[in-house]
Amino acid sequence: MTAYTKGSGATWVGRSIRRLEDPALVTGRGRFTGDLAAAHWVRFVRSPVASGRIGSIKAPPGAWIVTAGDLAGVKPIRPMLHKFAYRPVAQPILAEGVVRFVGEPLAAVIAASREEAEDVADQVIADISATAAVIDCRAALETTAPPIHAQAPGNVVVEGIVKTPGFDDAWNGAYQVVALETRSRRQNATPLEPRAGHAAFDATTGRVTLTCATQMPHLTRTAIADILGMPENQLRVIAPDVGGGFGQKMSLAPEYVLLVWLARRHKSSFAWTEDRRENLIAAFHARDQYISLQGAFDAHAKIIALKADIVTNVGAYSCYPTTCGVEPLMAMAELPGPYDVRHYECRARGVLTNTCTMAPYRGVSRPVITFALERLMDKAAKRFDLDPVEIRRRNLIDAFPYRTATGLEYDQASYRQTLEMAATLVDLPAFRARQKQARAQNRHLGVGFAAFCERTGYGSPAFAARGMDITPGWETAVVSVDPSGFVEARVGTSPHGQGLRTTLAQIIADEIGVSPDKVSIVHGDTDRAPYGWGTFASRSLVIGGGATLAAARKVRAKLVRIASHMLEAAPEDILLGDGEARVAGTDRSLPIAVLAREAYTQTHRFKGEIDPGLAEQGTYDPPGTFSNACHAAVVEVDIETGRVKLERFIVAEDAGRLINPMIADGQVHGGVAQGIGNALFEEIVYDETGNILTSTLADYLPPTAREIPPIELQHLETASPNSLTQAKGLGEGGAIGAPAAVINALNDALAPFGVEINEMPATPQRIRALLRNAGVPS
Amino acid sequence: MKPAPFIRHVPSTIAEAVAMLAEVAPQDGRILAGGQSLVPIMAFRLAKPAHLVDINEIAGLEKVTCDGRTLFIRACARHAAFHRPVVDNPLGALLATVAKHIAHYPIRLRGTFCGSLAHADPASEWCLVAATLDATIMAKSIRGERLIAANEFFAGIMSTALREDELLVETRLPLLARDARFGFNEFSRRAGDFAMSAALVVYRLHDGKITEARVGVGGAEANPRRLAEAEAVLEGQTPAAPLFRAAAEAAAAAIDPLEDHQIDAEYRRDLVRAVVRRALESSVRVTHPC
């Protein structure tokens, strides 16, 4: 135990203390990008056609408009992968010559207010001659499909292939092969706050400050400086309060590049706040995939081989920095999931289409592959006449560390235990009895399970393995105690709802021996925070938390030395806690504040043995750790209307050590809600010409609180050797397991009718169509 | 998502309002009541009225009154006014039942009954009520006032018999018979969404047989309307599950279903079948105190 609290001996870590960031946020005192005043407001004129050649763009007389022709010397967004047959396609900041999706920025108009900018944009006339567009990624693979980019003939922009040695022999020895085709339709992450940017020129320094709703402030700075050819020290990027990101705000928005260009060129301030319609049409999309999956099983229902063909629609361009390889390649790498399967063959392709660009969204492909794999397990269970728990029990990995067929190393985890926990909560025999009774009354209940593991908190080697030009991974934190004894941590992670202001303070509090409210966290400002990669990929508490812990331990060590010096006791006898340094077994103590003051103002007393000041830096670049969970859903299907009502939702999860259980619960709740949206509600729909039919929240339907049942949540805490804090990432898991659990439950309910649905979202109309075709009346 | 420029006029009497409307109507002037449909449409710039005549400041326009035979709903009566029965008659309970299905609470505090009729969204619950109960709509302009029967008022998707200079000042609903029974059911994807189909049924029982049957369906066609085919099935029959199924079947067959990217004709018929039958079933189950 590294800390003590008078009387209790408790640590701050592991306690559900209230979130320190919330008082401001829930009383309207948050500071968001859109709150900033600007001299100029920008409105983007967006392409109304999915594919076409730009003739002319005419603005009304006197209007201020910027088009691609004005942006001489500005480079396109061109992320790079050096593997997987990646074709480096480029996206101009404003469309140049051609347009490739509905919503692509064609021009920017600038006016004194947001309203006026919209008035002007309304009058801009773009003469675009439409050319053939392709919307569906399978259609884009056909030889007759128009190429979206010349660099990618055939529209395949990235392709991963894996086949383990001995695969064919294993496959041919199968007792049973179970196959299915899944379809996951397109979604938008719908953060509460859409994207927003504000770029301001400072006449004194000549620098530009870009305030924007980003998850990655430092990389935004690097990327924009590269694109505009400016020294990076001339640009400051601030991520103030950010109203959710879910991945959508980690990819570079071309709009931000233009704002910085305008601010530098015109030495003024320029703001843009995306509206919901723009966000649904032109911010990044995700999850548009087809998976053909086959599993080979032995006679004991043990899976021996998996074969997958994954086709992902990546949209019109490649997102920066991950590239559009992020979905297909993650799907390929992680598809075998929590199961012991030694043989694996997979082809995963990213296919260009005339649709909005794809980017990471909470879970990145894992919601889709988990859906496919867990459907496969349920189908196999039926084939072998096993219940869904038993087939998983037989196949889940149970010994760790475990090296997967694709070469990933799974650390200590609890795949079997979380399955059993979920099964116990469901009480399968009791449920089956209730299900039978209900069926007799023409009510149709179903239960579905989804087990998964999830790679989180992975460092730079994992990104390097993808061949990325930019390999984010490590994190840095600088922890300092000021002369008044208060603590400041400056971190490269960039929280936007995750509660890191609180959890990082809990970690520091235990090391330094002060309460978390004495710790302030500085993040999201490239002038104040050390270079870091921001918050995404369930990484911040693992990597940023690890870096913070490493820095705090160094500060602690120094405090102990100072205390040892001042209290004239051996360092090993010094205890820190409750705001004091104390000599063990005595009543001798000094406040931390006194030690801190000494470290700055009385350094001559250290006689050169202790460096002055009290600030230390820590970095962390871990190999990655795998969280795991089992979700279970109980649904009732209204077979007359196709409505699916969730009766119960159960999560048994293991994300290692919980720093703040309440915050962990909140992360799981939010993820599950998005997963339920994924399964039943949310779908971006294009018509055949590439127009979006779901451009408002009356058409694109995230679930509301009324559609989400109470979530029954249990945690296990398997400490990870791959995490300094012993915590694993859990930001995405809720969204990963929920879709598969819901769809499995739905299929269980539909089983008496002999129909099966392997498409998400499983909308009432799709369910009804299946039932109608099976002769079930409404 | 900011509206195009417009001028807001704020009359304090109905006479002023219709005079202003007469003046601005030729320049796409519109009435602004609760604004829960018009303002979002303006924010999307799907509508760009140059003038809005805001009737919210006109005294007395939020009233709902009754003369013992008819309920008078003035132009600014909010949806929320119907959360509790407005009249000691089954109609009060019916309106309270329906009101809770309209959008979400904040919208119900602002949006108006008459505004819903003037907007004439096919999925509007109040339009369904007006059609099923044969409401009378009073339109006023500087040329005078006129009464329009509900079955002549709705003229297609978001289209009505109102002329551009006319203000819908009042909707009149006949009180129901004391022993009237009713049932309402609607289907939407999420709580508070627009109905993908809705049904309202009203009838009396005479010696255990259904009389004066009204079966209205909304959200399924361009406008809500009564379905004589379904009413005919019910008339003179004893309420029972097979009868309700037959009436629902007749309703599903009678409609000319609206189709969109979400809902094809077959699914719309499925929903109509389900909501009509469920509305009928609820009419038997629920007894409304009044």
Short mmCIF file of N, CA, C and O in Angstrom, two decimals, chain A residues 77-89 157-158 318-325 329 463-464 466-471:
data_model
loop_
_atom_site.label_atom_id
_atom_site.label_comp_id
_atom_site.label_asym_id
_atom_site.label_seq_id
_atom_site.Cartn_x
_atom_site.Cartn_y
_atom_site.Cartn_z
N ILE A 77 -4.80 15.93 -47.45
CA ILE A 77 -4.70 14.98 -46.33
C ILE A 77 -4.37 13.62 -46.95
O ILE A 77 -5.13 13.11 -47.78
N ARG A 78 -3.24 13.06 -46.56
CA ARG A 78 -2.78 11.85 -47.23
C ARG A 78 -2.09 10.94 -46.21
O ARG A 78 -0.87 10.89 -46.14
N PRO A 79 -2.87 10.24 -45.42
CA PRO A 79 -2.26 9.32 -44.45
C PRO A 79 -1.65 8.12 -45.18
O PRO A 79 -1.97 7.88 -46.34
N MET A 80 -0.79 7.41 -44.49
CA MET A 80 -0.01 6.38 -45.19
C MET A 80 0.09 5.10 -44.36
O MET A 80 0.26 5.13 -43.14
N LEU A 81 -0.02 3.99 -45.07
CA LEU A 81 0.31 2.66 -44.51
C LEU A 81 1.36 2.07 -45.43
O LEU A 81 1.24 2.18 -46.65
N HIS A 82 2.35 1.40 -44.87
CA HIS A 82 3.39 0.82 -45.71
C HIS A 82 3.20 -0.68 -45.88
O HIS A 82 4.14 -1.39 -46.21
N LYS A 83 2.02 -1.15 -45.62
CA LYS A 83 1.73 -2.58 -45.74
C LYS A 83 0.33 -2.76 -46.33
O LYS A 83 -0.39 -1.79 -46.57
N PHE A 84 -0.04 -3.99 -46.49
CA PHE A 84 -1.40 -4.36 -46.85
C PHE A 84 -1.87 -3.73 -48.16
O PHE A 84 -3.02 -3.34 -48.30
N ALA A 85 -0.95 -3.67 -49.14
CA ALA A 85 -1.29 -3.18 -50.49
C ALA A 85 -2.04 -1.86 -50.44
O ALA A 85 -2.94 -1.60 -51.24
N TYR A 86 -1.67 -1.03 -49.48
CA TYR A 86 -2.40 0.23 -49.28
C TYR A 86 -2.12 1.21 -50.41
O TYR A 86 -0.98 1.41 -50.81
N ARG A 87 -3.17 1.80 -50.94
CA ARG A 87 -3.06 2.81 -52.00
C ARG A 87 -3.22 4.18 -51.36
O ARG A 87 -4.28 4.48 -50.81
N PRO A 88 -2.19 5.01 -51.42
CA PRO A 88 -2.28 6.31 -50.73
C PRO A 88 -3.17 7.30 -51.47
O PRO A 88 -2.71 8.05 -52.31
N VAL A 89 -4.44 7.30 -51.15
CA VAL A 89 -5.36 8.27 -51.76
C VAL A 89 -5.31 9.57 -50.96
O VAL A 89 -5.03 9.56 -49.77
N VAL A 157 -8.60 -0.33 -51.65
CA VAL A 157 -7.58 0.63 -51.21
C VAL A 157 -6.64 -0.01 -50.20
O VAL A 157 -5.51 0.44 -50.00
N VAL A 158 -7.10 -1.08 -49.59
CA VAL A 158 -6.25 -1.79 -48.62
C VAL A 158 -6.75 -3.23 -48.56
O VAL A 158 -7.95 -3.49 -48.66
N SER A 318 -9.47 8.46 -47.17
CA SER A 318 -8.84 7.70 -46.11
C SER A 318 -8.62 8.63 -44.92
O SER A 318 -8.03 9.70 -45.07
N CYS A 319 -9.10 8.22 -43.75
CA CYS A 319 -9.04 9.11 -42.58
C CYS A 319 -7.61 9.19 -42.03
O CYS A 319 -6.84 8.24 -42.10
N TYR A 320 -7.30 10.34 -41.46
CA TYR A 320 -5.98 10.61 -40.88
C TYR A 320 -6.12 10.64 -39.37
O TYR A 320 -7.02 11.28 -38.86
N PRO A 321 -5.25 9.98 -38.60
CA PRO A 321 -4.00 9.33 -38.98
C PRO A 321 -4.11 7.82 -39.23
O PRO A 321 -3.18 7.22 -39.72
N THR A 322 -5.22 7.20 -38.86
CA THR A 322 -5.22 5.73 -38.85
C THR A 322 -5.20 5.12 -40.25
O THR A 322 -4.81 3.98 -40.41
N THR A 323 -5.66 5.87 -41.22
CA THR A 323 -6.00 5.43 -42.57
C THR A 323 -7.26 4.58 -42.53
O THR A 323 -7.66 4.07 -41.47
N CYS A 324 -7.83 4.37 -43.71
CA CYS A 324 -9.06 3.59 -43.80
C CYS A 324 -8.78 2.10 -43.60
O CYS A 324 -9.70 1.29 -43.63
N GLY A 325 -7.51 1.76 -43.38
CA GLY A 325 -7.20 0.36 -43.04
C GLY A 325 -7.71 -0.02 -41.66
O GLY A 325 -7.77 -1.20 -41.31
N LEU A 329 -8.50 -3.98 -41.19
CA LEU A 329 -7.33 -4.65 -40.60
C LEU A 329 -7.59 -5.03 -39.14
O LEU A 329 -7.13 -6.08 -38.68
N PHE A 463 0.84 -0.24 -33.40
CA PHE A 463 0.57 0.60 -34.57
C PHE A 463 1.63 0.38 -35.64
O PHE A 463 1.36 0.40 -36.83
N ALA A 464 2.86 0.17 -35.19
CA ALA A 464 3.95 -0.08 -36.13
C ALA A 464 3.68 -1.37 -36.92
O ALA A 464 3.99 -1.46 -38.11
N ARG A 466 0.98 -2.37 -38.00
CA ARG A 466 0.08 -2.08 -39.11
C ARG A 466 0.80 -1.36 -40.25
O ARG A 466 0.20 -1.12 -41.29
N GLY A 467 2.05 -0.96 -40.02
CA GLY A 467 2.78 -0.24 -41.06
C GLY A 467 2.36 1.21 -41.17
O GLY A 467 2.45 1.82 -42.22
N MET A 468 1.90 1.78 -40.06
CA MET A 468 1.45 3.16 -40.09
C MET A 468 2.62 4.12 -40.13
O MET A 468 3.63 3.92 -39.47
N ASP A 469 2.46 5.19 -40.91
CA ASP A 469 3.43 6.26 -40.97
C ASP A 469 3.56 6.92 -39.60
O ASP A 469 4.63 7.36 -39.20
N ILE A 470 2.44 7.02 -38.95
CA ILE A 470 2.39 7.63 -37.62
C ILE A 470 2.00 6.53 -36.65
O ILE A 470 0.98 5.88 -36.85
N THR A 471 2.83 6.29 -35.67
CA THR A 471 2.54 5.22 -34.72
C THR A 471 2.30 5.81 -33.34
O THR A 471 3.20 5.90 -32.52
#
